[in-house]
Tab-separated table of C-alpha atoms in Angstrom:
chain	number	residue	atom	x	y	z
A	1	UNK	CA	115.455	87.257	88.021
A	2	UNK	CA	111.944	87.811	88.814
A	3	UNK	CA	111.123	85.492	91.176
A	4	UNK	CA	114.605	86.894	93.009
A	5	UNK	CA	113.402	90.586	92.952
A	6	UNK	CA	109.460	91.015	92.910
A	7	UNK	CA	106.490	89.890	93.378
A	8	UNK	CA	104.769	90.651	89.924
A	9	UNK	CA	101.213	89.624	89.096
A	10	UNK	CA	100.544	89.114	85.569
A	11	UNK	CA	97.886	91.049	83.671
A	12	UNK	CA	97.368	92.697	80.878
A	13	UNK	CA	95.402	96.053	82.541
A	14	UNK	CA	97.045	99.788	81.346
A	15	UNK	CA	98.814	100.001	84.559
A	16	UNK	CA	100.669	96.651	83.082
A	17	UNK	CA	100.803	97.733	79.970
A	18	UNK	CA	102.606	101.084	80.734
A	19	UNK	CA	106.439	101.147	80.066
A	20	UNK	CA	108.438	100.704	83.913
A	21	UNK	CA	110.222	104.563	83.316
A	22	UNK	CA	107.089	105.964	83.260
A	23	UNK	CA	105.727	104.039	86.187
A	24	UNK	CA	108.748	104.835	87.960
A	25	UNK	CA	108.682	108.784	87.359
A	26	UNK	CA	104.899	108.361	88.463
A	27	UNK	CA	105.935	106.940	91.467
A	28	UNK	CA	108.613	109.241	92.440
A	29	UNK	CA	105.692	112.525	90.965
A	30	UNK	CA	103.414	110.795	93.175
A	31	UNK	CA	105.630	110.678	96.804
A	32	UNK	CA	106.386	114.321	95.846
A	33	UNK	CA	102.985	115.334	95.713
A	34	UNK	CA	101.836	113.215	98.822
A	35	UNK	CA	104.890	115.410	100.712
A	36	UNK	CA	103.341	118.291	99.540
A	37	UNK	CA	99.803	117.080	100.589
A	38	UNK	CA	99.476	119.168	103.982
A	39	UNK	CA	95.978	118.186	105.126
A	40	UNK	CA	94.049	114.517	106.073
A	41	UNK	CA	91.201	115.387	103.678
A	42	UNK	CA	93.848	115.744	100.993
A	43	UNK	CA	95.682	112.868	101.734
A	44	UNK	CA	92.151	110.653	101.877
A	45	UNK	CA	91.139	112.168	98.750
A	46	UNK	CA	94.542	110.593	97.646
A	47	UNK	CA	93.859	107.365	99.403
A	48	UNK	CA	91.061	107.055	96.831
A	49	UNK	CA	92.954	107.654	93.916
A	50	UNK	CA	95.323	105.464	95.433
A	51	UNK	CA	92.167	102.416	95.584
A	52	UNK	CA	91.394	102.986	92.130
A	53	UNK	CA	94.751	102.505	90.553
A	54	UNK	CA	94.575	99.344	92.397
A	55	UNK	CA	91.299	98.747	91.106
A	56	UNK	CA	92.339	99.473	87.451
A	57	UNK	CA	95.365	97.241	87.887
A	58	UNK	CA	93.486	94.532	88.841
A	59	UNK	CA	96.219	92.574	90.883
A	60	UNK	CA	93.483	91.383	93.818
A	61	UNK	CA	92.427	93.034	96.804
A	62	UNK	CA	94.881	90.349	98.571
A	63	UNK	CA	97.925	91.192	96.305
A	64	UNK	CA	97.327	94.636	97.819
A	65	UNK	CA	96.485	93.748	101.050
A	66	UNK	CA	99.979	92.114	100.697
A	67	UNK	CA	101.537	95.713	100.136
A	68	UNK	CA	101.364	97.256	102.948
A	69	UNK	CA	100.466	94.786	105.651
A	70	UNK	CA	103.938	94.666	106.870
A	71	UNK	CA	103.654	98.593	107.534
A	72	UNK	CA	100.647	98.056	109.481
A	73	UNK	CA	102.426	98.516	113.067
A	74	UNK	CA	105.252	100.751	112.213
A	75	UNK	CA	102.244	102.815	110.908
A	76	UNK	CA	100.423	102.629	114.931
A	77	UNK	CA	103.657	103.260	115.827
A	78	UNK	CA	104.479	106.118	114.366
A	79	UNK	CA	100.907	107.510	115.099
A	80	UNK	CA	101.501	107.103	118.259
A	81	UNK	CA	104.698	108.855	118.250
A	82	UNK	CA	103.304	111.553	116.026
A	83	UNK	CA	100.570	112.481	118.123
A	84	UNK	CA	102.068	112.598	121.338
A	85	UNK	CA	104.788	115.010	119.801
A	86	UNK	CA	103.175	116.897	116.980
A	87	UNK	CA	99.097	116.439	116.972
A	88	UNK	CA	96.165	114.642	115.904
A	89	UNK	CA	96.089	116.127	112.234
A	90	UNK	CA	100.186	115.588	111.623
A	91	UNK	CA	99.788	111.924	112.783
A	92	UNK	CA	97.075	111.238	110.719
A	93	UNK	CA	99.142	112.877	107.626
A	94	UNK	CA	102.200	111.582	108.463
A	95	UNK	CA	101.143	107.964	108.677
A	96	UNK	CA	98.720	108.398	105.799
A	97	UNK	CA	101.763	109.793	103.912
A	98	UNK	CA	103.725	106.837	104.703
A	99	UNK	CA	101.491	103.814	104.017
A	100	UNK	CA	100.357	105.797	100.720
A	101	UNK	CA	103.869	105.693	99.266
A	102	UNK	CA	104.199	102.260	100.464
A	103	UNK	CA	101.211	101.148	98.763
A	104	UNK	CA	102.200	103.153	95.832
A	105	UNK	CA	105.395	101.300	95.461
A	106	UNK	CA	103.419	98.130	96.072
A	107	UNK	CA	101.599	98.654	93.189
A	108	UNK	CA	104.633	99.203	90.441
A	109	UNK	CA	106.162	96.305	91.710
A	110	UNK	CA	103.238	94.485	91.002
A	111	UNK	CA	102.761	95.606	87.618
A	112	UNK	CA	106.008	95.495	86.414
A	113	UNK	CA	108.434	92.887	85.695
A	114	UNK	CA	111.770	92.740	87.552
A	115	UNK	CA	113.448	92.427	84.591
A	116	UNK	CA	111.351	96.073	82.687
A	117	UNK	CA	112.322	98.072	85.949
A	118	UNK	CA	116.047	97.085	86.033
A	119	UNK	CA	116.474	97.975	82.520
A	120	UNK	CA	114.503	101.018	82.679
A	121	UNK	CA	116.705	102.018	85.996
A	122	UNK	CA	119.678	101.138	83.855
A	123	UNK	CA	118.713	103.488	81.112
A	124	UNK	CA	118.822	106.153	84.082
A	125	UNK	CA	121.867	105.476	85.360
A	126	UNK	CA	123.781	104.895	81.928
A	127	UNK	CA	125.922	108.216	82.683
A	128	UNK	CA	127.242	106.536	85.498
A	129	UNK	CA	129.179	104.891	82.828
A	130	UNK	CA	131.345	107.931	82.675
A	131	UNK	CA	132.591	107.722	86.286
A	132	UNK	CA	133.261	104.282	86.338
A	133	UNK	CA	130.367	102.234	87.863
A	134	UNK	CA	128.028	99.733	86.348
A	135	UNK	CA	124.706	100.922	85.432
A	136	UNK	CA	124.000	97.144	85.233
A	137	UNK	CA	124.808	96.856	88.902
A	138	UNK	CA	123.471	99.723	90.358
A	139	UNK	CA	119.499	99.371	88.896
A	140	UNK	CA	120.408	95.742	90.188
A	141	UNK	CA	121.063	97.138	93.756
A	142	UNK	CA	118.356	100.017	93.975
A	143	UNK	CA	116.316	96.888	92.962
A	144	UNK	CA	116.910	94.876	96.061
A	145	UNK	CA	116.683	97.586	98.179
A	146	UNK	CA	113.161	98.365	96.934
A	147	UNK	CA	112.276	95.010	97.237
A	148	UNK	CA	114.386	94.351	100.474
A	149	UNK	CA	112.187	97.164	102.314
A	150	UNK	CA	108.578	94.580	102.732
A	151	UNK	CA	110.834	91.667	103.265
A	152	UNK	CA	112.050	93.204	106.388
A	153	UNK	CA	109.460	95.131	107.224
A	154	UNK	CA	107.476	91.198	107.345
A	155	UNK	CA	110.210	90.127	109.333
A	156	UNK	CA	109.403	92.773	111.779
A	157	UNK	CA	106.330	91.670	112.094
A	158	UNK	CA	106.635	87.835	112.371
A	159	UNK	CA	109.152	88.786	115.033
A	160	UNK	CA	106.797	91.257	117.017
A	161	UNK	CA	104.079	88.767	116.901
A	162	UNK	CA	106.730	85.977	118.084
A	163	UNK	CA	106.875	88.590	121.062
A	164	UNK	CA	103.417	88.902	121.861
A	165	UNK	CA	103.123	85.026	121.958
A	166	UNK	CA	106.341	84.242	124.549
A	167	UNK	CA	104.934	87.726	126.610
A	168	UNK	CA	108.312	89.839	125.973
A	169	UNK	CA	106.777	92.314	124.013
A	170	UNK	CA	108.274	94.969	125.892
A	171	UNK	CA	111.859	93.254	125.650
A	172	UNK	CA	113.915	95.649	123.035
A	173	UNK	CA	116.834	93.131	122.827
A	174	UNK	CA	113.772	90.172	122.143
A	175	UNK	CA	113.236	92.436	119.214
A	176	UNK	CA	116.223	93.616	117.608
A	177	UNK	CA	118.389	89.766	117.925
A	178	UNK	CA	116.011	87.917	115.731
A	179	UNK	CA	115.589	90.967	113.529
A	180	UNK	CA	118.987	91.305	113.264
A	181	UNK	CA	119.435	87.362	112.636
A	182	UNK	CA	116.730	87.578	110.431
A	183	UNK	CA	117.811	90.001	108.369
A	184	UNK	CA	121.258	88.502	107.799
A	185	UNK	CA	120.018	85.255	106.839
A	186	UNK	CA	118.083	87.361	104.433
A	187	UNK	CA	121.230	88.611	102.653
A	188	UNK	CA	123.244	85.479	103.291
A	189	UNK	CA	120.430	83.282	100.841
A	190	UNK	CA	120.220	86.283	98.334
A	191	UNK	CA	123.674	86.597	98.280
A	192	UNK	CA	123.706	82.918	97.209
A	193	UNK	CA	120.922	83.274	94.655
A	194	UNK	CA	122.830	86.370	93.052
A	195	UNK	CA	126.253	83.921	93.032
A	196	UNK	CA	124.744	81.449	91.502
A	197	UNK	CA	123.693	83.606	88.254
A	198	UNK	CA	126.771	84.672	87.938
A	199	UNK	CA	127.593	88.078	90.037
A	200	UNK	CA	129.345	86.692	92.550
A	201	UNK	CA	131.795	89.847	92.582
């Protein structure tokens, strides 16, 4: 199910080599401590440690480039939006905040295989088992949502750029149709891909 759920690069760099639970209780360490993270200087000095884990992993600077490229206008956006409401230094945090974390979970999906991070989320959720759910089926779903969030977030920005191109940028419902559309035939072709291996249920 790789191919369905990520878009690993093989290597064989520590980042790779690390077990998925401890990349994922990095990752979640990591957001906390980028929430906590209160000033731009901080959250550059961050950025940089941010750089060199990419560095160390070794994935490409266009692998990472891929990460958060589909953030790049939400992230003007929300600038925007931050500084006209807040100020200068909360829009710079807030958006440095968000395209950190993005880039963060960028780089565990690229280091780890689809198939490590659902079992490791399994292992997580195995007291589920008590209540009556599937651990097998819920690391499956918090693993397409993780990986759902750049797909979209792409789509967002083929669509925007679609805009730009017929001169409806402005348009709201030229936005949100083929989004929406988008989006669904999204699901509709991963629903079929997770029917045909079998979980059809």
């Amino acid at each position: 199910m790789n191919g369905l759920l990520g878009a690993y690069v093989p290597g064989s760099s520590p980042l790779h080599r690390l077990p998925a639970g401890v990349k994922l209780a990095g990752l979640a360490g990591a957001c906390t401590v980028l929430v906590l993270l209160g000033s731009p200087p901080a959250l550059g000095v961050a950025a940089v440690v941010v750089a060199g884990l990419y560095a160390l992993s070794r994935v490409g600077p266009a692998a990472a480039w891929a990460q958060v490229k589909p953030v790049r206008w939400f992230a003007v956006a929300l600038f925007g939006m931050q500084w006209v409401f807040v100020d200068l230094q909360g829009a710079l945090s807030t958006v440095l905040r968000v395209v950190l974390a993005v880039a963060l979970a960028g780089l565990v999906t690229l280091t780890t295989r689809a198939s490590a991070m659902m079992a490791a989320l399994e292992r997580c959720l195995s007291p589920a088992r008590f209540v009556g759910l599937d651990p097998f089926r819920l690391s499956l779903l918090l693993s397409l949502t993780i990986r759902s969030v750049p797909v979209v977030a792409e789509l967002a920005t083929r669509v925007r750029e679609a805009q730009r191109a017929r001169g409806v940028e402005r348009s709201v419902r030229a936005f949100a149709v083929p989004l929406v559309v988008g989006s669904l035939r999204h699901a509709d072709a991963l629903g079929e891909a997770l029917s045909a291996r079998g979980l059809d249920d």
